[in-house]
Structures are given as structure tokens and as C-alpha cells.
mmCIF file of C-alpha atoms and ligand atoms in Angstrom:
data_model
loop_
_atom_site.group_PDB
_atom_site.id
_atom_site.type_symbol
_atom_site.label_atom_id
_atom_site.label_comp_id
_atom_site.label_asym_id
_atom_site.label_seq_id
_atom_site.Cartn_x
_atom_site.Cartn_y
_atom_site.Cartn_z
ATOM 1 C CA MET A 1 41.037 52.127 -112.834
ATOM 2 C CA ILE A 2 43.856 54.442 -113.896
ATOM 3 C CA GLU A 3 47.047 52.861 -115.174
ATOM 4 C CA LEU A 4 50.310 54.766 -115.607
ATOM 5 C CA GLU A 5 53.162 53.224 -117.497
ATOM 6 C CA GLY A 6 56.445 55.084 -117.519
ATOM 7 C CA LEU A 7 54.585 58.390 -117.626
ATOM 8 C CA THR A 8 56.996 61.222 -118.226
ATOM 9 C CA LYS A 9 56.747 64.981 -118.753
ATOM 10 C CA ARG A 10 59.574 67.289 -119.561
ATOM 11 C CA TYR A 11 59.322 71.083 -119.662
ATOM 12 C CA GLY A 12 62.486 72.210 -121.333
ATOM 13 C CA ALA A 13 65.278 71.159 -118.990
ATOM 14 C CA LYS A 14 62.837 70.378 -116.196
ATOM 15 C CA LEU A 15 61.731 66.780 -115.738
ATOM 16 C CA ALA A 16 58.402 67.391 -114.012
ATOM 17 C CA VAL A 17 57.221 63.765 -114.142
ATOM 18 C CA ASP A 18 59.812 61.031 -114.351
ATOM 19 C CA ARG A 19 58.777 57.555 -115.523
ATOM 20 C CA LEU A 20 55.816 57.079 -113.195
ATOM 21 C CA THR A 21 54.326 53.572 -113.182
ATOM 22 C CA PHE A 22 51.467 52.746 -110.844
ATOM 23 C CA THR A 23 47.791 51.785 -110.869
ATOM 24 C CA VAL A 24 44.939 53.550 -109.121
ATOM 25 C CA ARG A 25 42.315 50.978 -108.124
ATOM 26 C CA PRO A 26 38.550 51.199 -107.625
ATOM 27 C CA GLY A 27 36.772 51.003 -104.279
ATOM 28 C CA ILE A 28 39.374 52.853 -102.278
ATOM 29 C CA VAL A 29 40.698 56.394 -101.848
ATOM 30 C CA THR A 30 44.237 56.594 -103.241
ATOM 31 C CA GLY A 31 46.239 59.535 -101.895
ATOM 32 C CA PHE A 32 48.754 61.145 -104.232
ATOM 33 C CA LEU A 33 51.260 62.739 -101.968
ATOM 34 C CA GLY A 34 54.308 64.866 -102.655
ATOM 35 C CA PRO A 35 55.868 68.194 -101.722
ATOM 36 C CA ASN A 36 55.019 71.271 -103.799
ATOM 37 C CA GLY A 37 56.555 70.977 -107.225
ATOM 38 C CA ALA A 38 56.733 67.162 -107.061
ATOM 39 C CA GLY A 39 54.694 66.768 -110.272
ATOM 40 C CA LYS A 40 51.265 65.918 -108.927
ATOM 41 C CA SER A 41 49.252 68.408 -110.947
ATOM 42 C CA THR A 42 51.250 67.676 -114.094
ATOM 43 C CA THR A 43 50.560 63.960 -113.654
ATOM 44 C CA MET A 44 46.827 64.621 -113.168
ATOM 45 C CA ARG A 45 46.632 66.915 -116.127
ATOM 46 C CA MET A 46 48.166 64.228 -118.355
ATOM 47 C CA MET A 47 45.590 61.747 -117.066
ATOM 48 C CA ILE A 48 42.786 63.862 -118.548
ATOM 49 C CA GLY A 49 44.564 64.956 -121.686
ATOM 50 C CA LEU A 50 45.339 68.552 -120.684
ATOM 51 C CA ASP A 51 49.042 67.890 -121.030
ATOM 52 C CA ARG A 52 50.729 65.612 -123.492
ATOM 53 C CA PRO A 53 53.184 63.122 -122.034
ATOM 54 C CA THR A 54 56.798 63.381 -123.247
ATOM 55 C CA ALA A 55 56.938 59.604 -122.897
ATOM 56 C CA GLY A 56 54.963 56.757 -121.425
ATOM 57 C CA ASP A 57 51.283 56.185 -121.258
ATOM 58 C CA VAL A 58 48.240 56.667 -119.076
ATOM 59 C CA ARG A 59 44.989 54.788 -119.498
ATOM 60 C CA ILE A 60 41.522 55.288 -118.102
ATOM 61 C CA ASP A 61 39.763 51.957 -117.791
ATOM 62 C CA GLY A 62 42.102 50.646 -120.452
ATOM 63 C CA ARG A 63 41.676 53.497 -122.918
ATOM 64 C CA HIS A 64 43.357 56.776 -123.651
ATOM 65 C CA TYR A 65 41.446 59.845 -122.506
ATOM 66 C CA ALA A 66 41.220 61.182 -126.037
ATOM 67 C CA ASP A 67 39.461 57.985 -127.150
ATOM 68 C CA LEU A 68 36.730 58.239 -124.526
ATOM 69 C CA ARG A 69 33.280 59.167 -125.766
ATOM 70 C CA ASP A 70 31.666 61.644 -123.356
ATOM 71 C CA PRO A 71 34.763 61.597 -121.127
ATOM 72 C CA LEU A 72 32.913 63.246 -118.228
ATOM 73 C CA THR A 73 30.971 60.043 -117.840
ATOM 74 C CA TYR A 74 34.189 58.098 -117.296
ATOM 75 C CA ILE A 75 36.337 60.433 -115.231
ATOM 76 C CA GLY A 76 35.510 63.617 -113.359
ATOM 77 C CA ALA A 77 38.268 65.910 -112.181
ATOM 78 C CA LEU A 78 38.719 68.886 -109.884
ATOM 79 C CA LEU A 79 41.880 70.629 -110.866
ATOM 80 C CA GLU A 80 43.899 73.024 -108.758
ATOM 81 C CA ALA A 81 43.090 76.193 -110.656
ATOM 82 C CA LYS A 82 39.534 77.414 -110.853
ATOM 83 C CA ALA A 83 37.822 76.702 -114.098
ATOM 84 C CA VAL A 84 34.648 78.599 -113.387
ATOM 85 C CA HIS A 85 33.517 81.307 -115.803
ATOM 86 C CA GLY A 86 32.983 84.093 -113.272
ATOM 87 C CA GLY A 87 30.026 85.766 -114.962
ATOM 88 C CA ARG A 88 27.915 82.646 -115.140
ATOM 89 C CA SER A 89 25.737 81.208 -112.421
ATOM 90 C CA ALA A 90 26.599 77.893 -110.918
ATOM 91 C CA TYR A 91 23.555 76.403 -112.556
ATOM 92 C CA ASN A 92 24.438 77.697 -116.034
ATOM 93 C CA HIS A 93 28.041 76.630 -115.678
ATOM 94 C CA LEU A 94 26.991 73.068 -114.974
ATOM 95 C CA LEU A 95 24.232 73.144 -117.575
ATOM 96 C CA CYS A 96 26.754 74.106 -120.301
ATOM 97 C CA LEU A 97 29.005 71.247 -119.270
ATOM 98 C CA ALA A 98 26.101 68.818 -119.172
ATOM 99 C CA GLN A 99 24.836 69.856 -122.628
ATOM 100 C CA SER A 100 28.221 69.522 -124.263
ATOM 101 C CA ASN A 101 28.731 66.091 -122.783
ATOM 102 C CA GLY A 102 25.379 64.454 -123.400
ATOM 103 C CA ILE A 103 24.334 64.579 -119.750
ATOM 104 C CA PRO A 104 20.630 65.181 -118.895
ATOM 105 C CA ARG A 105 19.592 68.501 -117.308
ATOM 106 C CA SER A 106 18.136 66.693 -114.286
ATOM 107 C CA ARG A 107 21.643 65.687 -113.307
ATOM 108 C CA VAL A 108 22.572 69.369 -112.798
ATOM 109 C CA HIS A 109 19.978 69.628 -109.995
ATOM 110 C CA GLU A 110 21.227 66.405 -108.464
ATOM 111 C CA VAL A 111 24.849 67.444 -108.238
ATOM 112 C CA LEU A 112 23.977 70.909 -106.959
ATOM 113 C CA GLU A 113 22.060 69.173 -104.199
ATOM 114 C CA THR A 114 24.947 66.808 -103.485
ATOM 115 C CA VAL A 115 27.469 69.644 -103.007
ATOM 116 C CA GLY A 116 24.975 71.830 -101.124
ATOM 117 C CA LEU A 117 24.806 74.686 -103.639
ATOM 118 C CA THR A 118 21.117 74.494 -104.544
ATOM 119 C CA SER A 119 20.218 77.683 -102.703
ATOM 120 C CA VAL A 120 22.914 79.723 -104.545
ATOM 121 C CA ALA A 121 22.634 77.967 -107.901
ATOM 122 C CA LYS A 122 21.369 81.073 -109.734
ATOM 123 C CA LYS A 123 23.990 83.361 -108.233
ATOM 124 C CA ARG A 124 27.041 84.392 -110.249
ATOM 125 C CA ALA A 125 30.007 82.173 -109.438
ATOM 126 C CA LYS A 126 32.128 85.333 -109.376
ATOM 127 C CA GLY A 127 30.810 86.114 -105.908
ATOM 128 C CA PHE A 128 31.509 82.633 -104.599
ATOM 129 C CA SER A 129 33.859 82.006 -101.668
ATOM 130 C CA MET A 130 36.795 79.683 -102.043
ATOM 131 C CA GLY A 131 34.773 76.921 -100.445
ATOM 132 C CA MET A 132 31.788 77.450 -102.709
ATOM 133 C CA GLY A 133 34.004 77.546 -105.762
ATOM 134 C CA GLN A 134 35.515 74.250 -104.692
ATOM 135 C CA ARG A 135 32.080 72.730 -104.244
ATOM 136 C CA LEU A 136 31.082 73.897 -107.700
ATOM 137 C CA GLY A 137 34.224 72.284 -109.117
ATOM 138 C CA ILE A 138 33.291 69.089 -107.407
ATOM 139 C CA ALA A 139 29.756 69.286 -108.760
ATOM 140 C CA ALA A 140 31.255 69.501 -112.238
ATOM 141 C CA ALA A 141 33.421 66.473 -111.575
ATOM 142 C CA LEU A 142 30.390 64.500 -110.403
ATOM 143 C CA LEU A 143 28.145 65.640 -113.238
ATOM 144 C CA GLY A 144 28.686 62.687 -115.563
ATOM 145 C CA ASP A 145 28.328 60.198 -112.636
ATOM 146 C CA PRO A 146 31.789 58.890 -113.525
ATOM 147 C CA ARG A 147 33.312 55.731 -112.066
ATOM 148 C CA ILE A 148 36.643 57.534 -111.662
ATOM 149 C CA LEU A 149 37.206 60.774 -109.781
ATOM 150 C CA MET A 150 40.268 62.813 -109.407
ATOM 151 C CA PHE A 151 40.771 65.752 -107.004
ATOM 152 C CA ASP A 152 43.888 67.930 -107.073
ATOM 153 C CA GLU A 153 44.539 69.417 -103.646
ATOM 154 C CA PRO A 154 40.795 69.693 -102.936
ATOM 155 C CA VAL A 155 41.086 70.957 -99.313
ATOM 156 C CA ASN A 156 43.479 73.837 -100.080
ATOM 157 C CA GLY A 157 42.044 77.034 -98.604
ATOM 158 C CA LEU A 158 38.948 75.409 -97.142
ATOM 159 C CA ASP A 159 37.604 75.857 -93.629
ATOM 160 C CA PRO A 160 37.398 72.874 -91.270
ATOM 161 C CA GLU A 161 33.744 72.212 -92.119
ATOM 162 C CA GLY A 162 34.534 72.174 -95.848
ATOM 163 C CA ILE A 163 37.552 69.921 -95.318
ATOM 164 C CA HIS A 164 35.427 67.485 -93.288
ATOM 165 C CA TRP A 165 32.741 67.475 -95.998
ATOM 166 C CA ILE A 166 35.224 66.750 -98.787
ATOM 167 C CA ARG A 167 36.852 63.924 -96.816
ATOM 168 C CA ASN A 168 33.534 62.255 -96.247
ATOM 169 C CA LEU A 169 32.481 62.707 -99.856
ATOM 170 C CA MET A 170 35.633 61.015 -101.099
ATOM 171 C CA LYS A 171 35.126 58.107 -98.736
ATOM 172 C CA ARG A 172 31.559 57.778 -99.810
ATOM 173 C CA LEU A 173 32.473 57.780 -103.499
ATOM 174 C CA ALA A 174 35.023 55.084 -102.896
ATOM 175 C CA ALA A 175 32.564 53.024 -100.893
ATOM 176 C CA GLU A 176 30.263 53.126 -103.940
ATOM 177 C CA GLY A 177 33.039 51.272 -105.742
ATOM 178 C CA ARG A 178 34.474 54.259 -107.601
ATOM 179 C CA THR A 179 38.129 54.986 -108.202
ATOM 180 C CA VAL A 180 39.088 58.001 -106.130
ATOM 181 C CA PHE A 181 42.466 59.665 -106.692
ATOM 182 C CA VAL A 182 43.268 62.711 -104.537
ATOM 183 C CA SER A 183 46.417 64.741 -104.288
ATOM 184 C CA SER A 184 47.852 66.619 -101.353
ATOM 185 C CA HIS A 185 51.169 67.958 -100.123
ATOM 186 C CA LEU A 186 50.103 67.245 -96.529
ATOM 187 C CA MET A 187 50.699 63.849 -94.974
ATOM 188 C CA SER A 188 48.294 64.718 -92.168
ATOM 189 C CA GLU A 189 45.559 65.142 -94.676
ATOM 190 C CA MET A 190 46.265 61.850 -96.430
ATOM 191 C CA ALA A 191 46.453 59.922 -93.172
ATOM 192 C CA LEU A 192 42.850 60.846 -92.532
ATOM 193 C CA THR A 193 41.513 60.154 -95.968
ATOM 194 C CA ALA A 194 43.523 57.670 -97.981
ATOM 195 C CA ASP A 195 43.422 53.849 -97.927
ATOM 196 C CA HIS A 196 46.342 53.662 -100.300
ATOM 197 C CA LEU A 197 49.249 56.016 -100.810
ATOM 198 C CA VAL A 198 51.344 56.922 -103.820
ATOM 199 C CA VAL A 199 54.242 59.216 -102.863
ATOM 200 C CA ILE A 200 56.299 61.136 -105.426
ATOM 201 C CA GLY A 201 59.204 63.600 -105.204
ATOM 202 C CA GLN A 202 60.728 65.485 -108.132
ATOM 203 C CA GLY A 203 58.505 63.544 -110.468
ATOM 204 C CA ARG A 204 59.646 60.125 -109.217
ATOM 205 C CA LEU A 205 57.799 57.372 -107.494
ATOM 206 C CA LEU A 206 58.994 57.079 -103.867
ATOM 207 C CA ALA A 207 56.327 54.788 -102.438
ATOM 208 C CA ASP A 208 53.251 52.879 -103.564
ATOM 209 C CA THR A 209 51.787 51.237 -100.477
ATOM 210 C CA SER A 210 48.669 50.758 -98.389
ATOM 211 C CA MET A 211 48.173 53.425 -95.736
ATOM 212 C CA PRO A 212 48.306 50.913 -92.808
ATOM 213 C CA GLU A 213 51.544 49.489 -94.204
ATOM 214 C CA PHE A 214 53.033 52.968 -94.557
ATOM 215 C CA ILE A 215 52.090 53.734 -90.982
ATOM 216 C CA ALA A 216 53.510 50.447 -89.662
ATOM 217 C CA GLN A 217 56.778 50.974 -91.528
ATOM 218 C CA ASN A 218 57.202 54.585 -90.691
ATOM 219 C CA SER A 219 55.968 55.224 -87.193
ATOM 220 C CA ARG A 220 59.382 54.593 -85.699
ATOM 221 C CA SER A 221 59.464 54.671 -81.899
ATOM 222 C CA TYR A 222 62.670 55.647 -80.122
ATOM 223 C CA VAL A 223 63.933 57.314 -76.977
ATOM 224 C CA ARG A 224 65.428 60.745 -77.060
ATOM 225 C CA LEU A 225 68.425 61.274 -74.761
ATOM 226 C CA ARG A 226 70.301 64.423 -74.008
ATOM 227 C CA ALA A 227 73.370 64.589 -71.764
ATOM 228 C CA PRO A 228 75.957 67.262 -71.077
ATOM 229 C CA GLU A 229 78.546 64.589 -71.760
ATOM 230 C CA GLN A 230 77.232 63.371 -75.104
ATOM 231 C CA GLU A 231 80.345 61.400 -76.039
ATOM 232 C CA ARG A 232 80.236 59.459 -72.810
ATOM 233 C CA LEU A 233 76.564 58.724 -73.337
ATOM 234 C CA ARG A 234 77.331 57.396 -76.816
ATOM 235 C CA ASP A 235 80.064 55.121 -75.488
ATOM 236 C CA LEU A 236 77.741 53.900 -72.791
ATOM 237 C CA LEU A 237 75.049 52.992 -75.303
ATOM 238 C CA ASP A 238 77.655 51.309 -77.475
ATOM 239 C CA GLY A 239 78.913 49.311 -74.568
ATOM 240 C CA ALA A 240 75.439 48.158 -73.693
ATOM 241 C CA GLY A 241 74.879 46.913 -77.216
ATOM 242 C CA ILE A 242 72.413 49.627 -78.140
ATOM 243 C CA THR A 243 73.636 50.227 -81.680
ATOM 244 C CA LYS A 244 70.708 51.891 -83.392
ATOM 245 C CA VAL A 245 71.612 55.363 -82.216
ATOM 246 C CA THR A 246 71.244 58.452 -84.314
ATOM 247 C CA ALA A 247 72.528 61.933 -83.502
ATOM 248 C CA ALA A 248 69.789 64.473 -84.079
ATOM 249 C CA LYS A 249 70.453 67.993 -85.343
ATOM 250 C CA ASP A 250 69.615 69.526 -81.966
ATOM 251 C CA GLY A 251 72.424 67.613 -80.219
ATOM 252 C CA SER A 252 70.244 64.890 -78.729
ATOM 253 C CA LEU A 253 70.632 61.175 -79.402
ATOM 254 C CA GLU A 254 67.850 58.910 -80.618
ATOM 255 C CA ALA A 255 68.047 55.311 -79.442
ATOM 256 C CA GLU A 256 65.902 52.567 -81.019
ATOM 257 C CA GLY A 257 65.182 49.064 -79.854
ATOM 258 C CA THR A 258 65.166 49.766 -76.152
ATOM 259 C CA ASP A 259 62.944 51.557 -73.652
ATOM 260 C CA ALA A 260 63.387 54.669 -71.494
ATOM 261 C CA ALA A 261 63.477 52.640 -68.237
ATOM 262 C CA ARG A 262 66.463 50.618 -69.296
ATOM 263 C CA LEU A 263 68.287 53.676 -70.571
ATOM 264 C CA GLY A 264 67.610 55.572 -67.323
ATOM 265 C CA GLU A 265 68.955 52.680 -65.276
ATOM 266 C CA LEU A 266 72.007 52.425 -67.479
ATOM 267 C CA ALA A 267 72.825 56.119 -67.042
ATOM 268 C CA ALA A 268 72.273 55.910 -63.260
ATOM 269 C CA GLU A 269 74.564 52.851 -62.974
ATOM 270 C CA HIS A 270 77.350 54.885 -64.548
ATOM 271 C CA GLY A 271 76.590 58.089 -62.771
ATOM 272 C CA LEU A 272 75.848 59.890 -66.035
ATOM 273 C CA VAL A 273 73.713 63.037 -65.835
ATOM 274 C CA LEU A 274 70.789 63.103 -68.285
ATOM 275 C CA HIS A 275 69.022 66.279 -69.291
ATOM 276 C CA GLU A 276 66.394 64.436 -71.321
ATOM 277 C CA LEU A 277 65.066 60.947 -71.429
ATOM 278 C CA SER A 278 61.823 60.809 -73.372
ATOM 279 C CA PRO A 279 60.030 58.157 -75.372
ATOM 280 C CA GLN A 280 59.119 59.414 -78.883
ATOM 281 C CA GLN A 281 56.924 58.262 -81.719
ATOM 282 C CA ALA A 282 57.917 59.546 -85.124
ATOM 283 C CA SER A 283 54.951 61.198 -86.790
ATOM 284 C CA LEU A 284 53.789 60.305 -90.240
ATOM 285 C CA GLU A 285 54.634 63.858 -91.184
ATOM 286 C CA ASP A 286 58.250 63.141 -90.171
ATOM 287 C CA ALA A 287 58.251 59.944 -92.191
ATOM 288 C CA PHE A 288 56.991 61.845 -95.257
ATOM 289 C CA MET A 289 59.553 64.585 -94.793
ATOM 290 C CA GLN A 290 62.301 61.972 -94.566
ATOM 291 C CA LEU A 291 61.065 60.082 -97.579
ATOM 292 C CA THR A 292 60.941 63.234 -99.715
ATOM 293 C CA ALA A 293 63.854 65.138 -98.124
ATOM 294 C CA GLU A 294 66.151 64.559 -101.047
ATOM 295 C CA SER A 295 63.551 65.461 -103.567
ATOM 296 C CA VAL A 296 62.349 68.760 -102.175
ATOM 297 C CA GLU A 297 63.285 71.348 -104.775
ATOM 298 C CA TYR A 298 63.989 74.311 -102.587
ATOM 299 C CA HIS A 299 64.597 74.049 -98.885
ATOM 300 C CA ALA A 300 63.170 76.884 -96.816
ATOM 301 C CA HIS A 301 66.287 76.882 -94.609
ATOM 302 C CA SER A 302 69.810 77.575 -95.942
ATOM 303 C CA GLY A 303 71.219 74.306 -94.610
ATOM 304 C CA GLY A 304 72.276 73.128 -98.064
ATOM 305 C CA ALA A 305 71.226 69.954 -99.831
ATOM 306 C CA ALA A 306 69.752 67.195 -97.742
ATOM 307 C CA GLY A 307 72.064 64.289 -96.894
ATOM 308 C CA ALA A 308 71.392 60.646 -97.365
ATOM 309 C CA VAL A 309 68.212 59.501 -95.755
ATOM 310 C CA ASP A 310 68.292 56.315 -93.741
ATOM 311 C CA GLY A 311 66.275 53.469 -95.093
ATOM 312 C CA HIS A 312 64.741 55.549 -97.837
ATOM 313 C CA VAL A 313 67.287 55.425 -100.541
ATOM 314 C CA LEU A 314 65.858 56.204 -103.952
ATOM 315 C CA ALA A 315 65.794 53.358 -106.412
ATOM 316 C CA GLU A 316 68.241 55.209 -108.605
ATOM 317 C CA PRO A 317 70.328 58.319 -108.010
ATOM 318 C CA PRO A 318 68.566 61.521 -108.972
ATOM 319 C CA VAL A 319 69.136 62.809 -112.484
ATOM 320 C CA ALA A 320 72.437 64.710 -112.587
ATOM 321 C CA GLY A 321 70.991 67.943 -113.843
ATOM 322 C CA VAL A 322 68.359 67.988 -111.162
ATOM 323 C CA THR A 323 70.883 67.339 -108.401
ATOM 324 C CA ALA A 324 73.171 70.081 -109.726
ATOM 325 C CA ALA A 325 70.319 72.558 -109.924
ATOM 326 C CA GLY A 326 69.205 71.631 -106.412
ATOM 327 C CA ALA A 327 72.700 72.040 -105.066
ATOM 328 C CA THR A 328 73.333 75.406 -106.650
ATOM 329 C CA THR A 329 70.007 76.826 -105.504
ATOM 330 C CA ALA A 330 70.466 75.628 -101.898
ATOM 331 C CA GLY A 331 71.048 78.657 -99.730
ATOM 332 C CA GLN A 332 69.711 81.010 -102.310
ATOM 333 C CA PRO A 333 66.170 82.283 -102.468
ATOM 334 C CA ALA A 334 63.836 79.844 -104.217
ATOM 335 C CA ALA A 335 63.147 80.476 -107.853
ATOM 336 C CA PRO A 336 59.717 82.036 -107.927
ATOM 337 C CA ALA A 337 56.922 79.760 -109.071
ATOM 338 C CA ALA A 338 55.466 82.765 -110.822
ATOM 339 C CA GLU A 339 58.041 82.412 -113.569
ATOM 340 C CA TRP A 340 56.005 79.753 -115.179
ATOM 341 C CA GLY A 341 52.747 80.162 -113.265
ATOM 342 C CA ALA A 342 51.179 82.695 -115.575
ATOM 343 C CA GLY A 343 51.898 80.716 -118.727
ATOM 344 C CA TRP A 344 50.730 77.582 -117.098
ATOM 345 C CA ARG A 345 47.371 79.008 -116.154
ATOM 346 C CA GLU A 346 46.884 80.383 -119.600
ATOM 347 C CA GLN A 347 47.710 77.040 -121.152
ATOM 348 C CA GLN A 348 45.436 75.312 -118.750
ATOM 349 C CA SER A 349 42.416 77.504 -119.325
ATOM 350 C CA GLY A 350 43.040 77.320 -123.084
ATOM 351 C CA GLY A 351 43.191 73.565 -122.914
ATOM 352 C CA ARG A 352 40.051 73.404 -120.913
ATOM 353 C CA LYS A 353 38.047 75.602 -123.262
ATOM 354 C CA SER A 354 38.924 73.483 -126.258
ATOM 355 C CA ARG A 355 37.910 70.380 -124.336
ATOM 356 C CA LYS A 356 34.522 71.675 -123.320
ATOM 357 C CA GLY A 357 35.035 70.821 -119.661
ATOM 358 C CA SER A 358 37.319 68.832 -117.426
HETATM 359 P P1 LIG B 401 52.811 69.779 -107.821
HETATM 360 O O1 LIG B 401 51.423 69.772 -108.310
HETATM 361 O O2 LIG B 401 53.218 68.459 -107.201
HETATM 362 O O3 LIG B 401 53.062 70.902 -106.854
HETATM 363 P P2 LIG B 401 53.501 70.450 -110.535
HETATM 364 O O4 LIG B 401 53.021 69.318 -111.341
HETATM 365 O O5 LIG B 401 52.650 71.649 -110.490
HETATM 366 O O6 LIG B 401 53.816 69.945 -109.042
HETATM 367 O O7 LIG B 401 54.912 70.896 -111.040
HETATM 368 C C1 LIG B 401 55.995 69.976 -111.181
HETATM 369 C C2 LIG B 401 57.187 70.678 -111.729
HETATM 370 O O8 LIG B 401 56.962 71.028 -113.070
HETATM 371 C C3 LIG B 401 57.542 71.954 -111.002
HETATM 372 O O9 LIG B 401 58.936 72.035 -110.886
HETATM 373 C C4 LIG B 401 56.995 73.022 -111.880
HETATM 374 O O10 LIG B 401 57.792 74.173 -111.734
HETATM 375 C C5 LIG B 401 57.106 72.394 -113.268
HETATM 376 N N1 LIG B 401 56.086 72.847 -114.179
HETATM 377 C C6 LIG B 401 54.737 72.579 -114.062
HETATM 378 N N2 LIG B 401 54.060 73.056 -115.106
HETATM 379 C C7 LIG B 401 54.957 73.663 -115.933
HETATM 380 C C8 LIG B 401 54.899 74.389 -117.190
HETATM 381 N N3 LIG B 401 53.755 74.545 -117.862
HETATM 382 N N4 LIG B 401 56.026 74.878 -117.678
HETATM 383 C C9 LIG B 401 57.214 74.680 -117.057
HETATM 384 N N5 LIG B 401 57.361 74.007 -115.893
HETATM 385 C C10 LIG B 401 56.242 73.523 -115.322
HETATM 386 MG MG1 LIG B 402 49.861 70.912 -107.762
#
């Protein structure tokens, strides 16, 4: 079990993680979902002591990471950036980790087998493909046979076969009763893997719910209508008591709580021409986009800051500084991630070295 209590991380003026409180439970896969820059990696780094919280607390089975003896036997982590020493073979990399964590050598062979790297175990990791590197990272996470596993964007850059393999592995680990916490910026990925969902945006908790619940609440069905005389169509819907009508950006109307047949008949009765009449099911991806719309740091389009989002109002208004920054950057090119990226990687690899592993 992982318990976060008001976990907060500030980098200068930037609040990367903002008072996160939630619990990651054993026996299921918990998806940690949020757009790029939401604070997922920062949160995960704080869980394993690679970053110090500005405020709040995170506990691994009731204890702070720093207080765990042989931490690899409690929690295994695959972080976003590669931690492999390029010149070493996969076998030696894992052996070093094992020896510095009191893990028997035999376990190295086991995990190499589990991730399917046995045949290339003596090859230098430098020559590994992205997928092989990822498998090696996972082998390291599994090394201490920990009850808690954490994967930061594990499917990034993998081929379909690798993605499939990782999904099954996570499910299997959860079925063994382990705590599995996996991050992604893709709703589609989470929908296929996670039993429970924690959604964050700009460091803040937006949802903490079971996957089926999230699907039930967010797969809105509606009918899309398009008419040359949109105003008349609107009046017609109003008159018929169909009040849950939203105007979409593309000029169509979205009517809820009724079906296409009734709407078609209504239009016919009044001699109104329709150019579109189509039943729709909002995708989970749409639901995720809506939920996080206000919290996306930099919009790809220049449409300005996102407006209020129906039904998904944040618990509190965003921090003033963050809103202001978001507003002033809207319409301008996004600030390059590289500004801090280099320093971050340095810090991360430095932190890792001093910790003798993940
Ligand atoms: P995610 O993993 O969800 O994409 P991150 O945790 O990497 O998000 O980043 C959250 C926010 O914190 C981003 O705005 C990022 O720019 C910022 N950030 C992350 N690490 C650092 C750092 N070492 N220094 C300054 N800002 C950082
Ligand atoms: Mg990340």
C-alpha cells in the first residue's frame, strides 16, 4: 500500500505537485493518469525518495522510503528515464543491484527469464533497443520480489507486442496480490489496464475512482444535430422540453436524454432540414480531455485558455499564479521542456547513484 497525505512539491514558482492525498491499494492495477507536465513523475520520484516533498507525506506500507531496509524488497520502480549503465551487460547491471540490496544472485536469472532477456543477458545494455531497455528496467524493479511496483509511463516508445506484454505483466502482478501503480498520459492505455484510476492535472487530484465507475460516469451518450437553421433547431428542442443541449465548436448541437428517432420526427413535423442526425457515445479519451482541459499547461492550438468544463469543476479554483501563467502563455509557443530537462536528468541520475538502485 502507498499512502499520500497532502504531498506537495514546489520547484521555485512552479507547484509541480499540489497537496495530493490518495491511497494505492494492493491486488489491483491503479492507473495514474494526467497530461504531460501534470506531476506524475515528480509524485513517483517522491514515493521512492528521489525527490524531497516540499510538504506532506508519502508512506510505503506505513513507513517512509528512507526508513526501509533493503528498499528494493518493498518497492520496485521503473522510472521514465533510463537508469542503465550503458557499458554494462544486463546481467551485470542486475547483479550489482542485487548485491547492494542483499538479494541472492539466483534472483537475477529469474527476473531475466521473466522479462525475456536471458538470451541477451551478457550483451552490453548500450546496444539494447527501447523495448529491451524497458524490459531491463522492469527486471530491476522485480529483482527484490517487492509487494509494491511502480511503473512510470512503461509503454512509451514500445511496439504493440511489448505493450501487450507489459499490460499482462501488470495484471499478473496485481493478481498475485501486489500493489501496482502505473502512470500514463493516455486514457486509452489506462482503460485497458487499470482497475482503479487516479487522475491529476497541474499537480492536483481531479479524480480517484474505480475504472468501471469512471466509465459509467463519463461515457455520455447524446445525439449530434446539424441544421442550416441552427437557431430554429434550438428553439424547437427547447419547445419540446429537450433542455440538455450543448453547442459544439463545429457548429453542431449535442442533445442528451433523447434518441435520434424522436429528434428526427420532431424536425420532420416542423419541416426543418437536418444535415446531421447521429447518435454519439463520448469516448473515455474525451472524458479525460474534459476533466483535465483546465489543467493542461500549454494548449497545442491558439484558442486561448479553456473555459469552464461542465460537471467537472475543480474542488477549488486553480492557484492564481498558475492561472496567470497559463493565460499569458496561451497562444504563444509552449515553453520548452528542455529548459529544465537537462538539470532534471542530472539530478535524477545523481540521486539514483547515491541510492544504489531504484
Ligand atoms: P508528468 O510526469 O506528469 O509529465 P512531471 O512530474 O515530469 O510531470 O512535471 C510536473 C511539472 O513540474 C512540470 O511543469 C515540470 O516542468 C515541472 N518539473 C519537474 N521536474 C522539475 C525540476 N527538476 N525542476 C523544475 N521543474 C520541474
Ligand atoms: Mg512523467
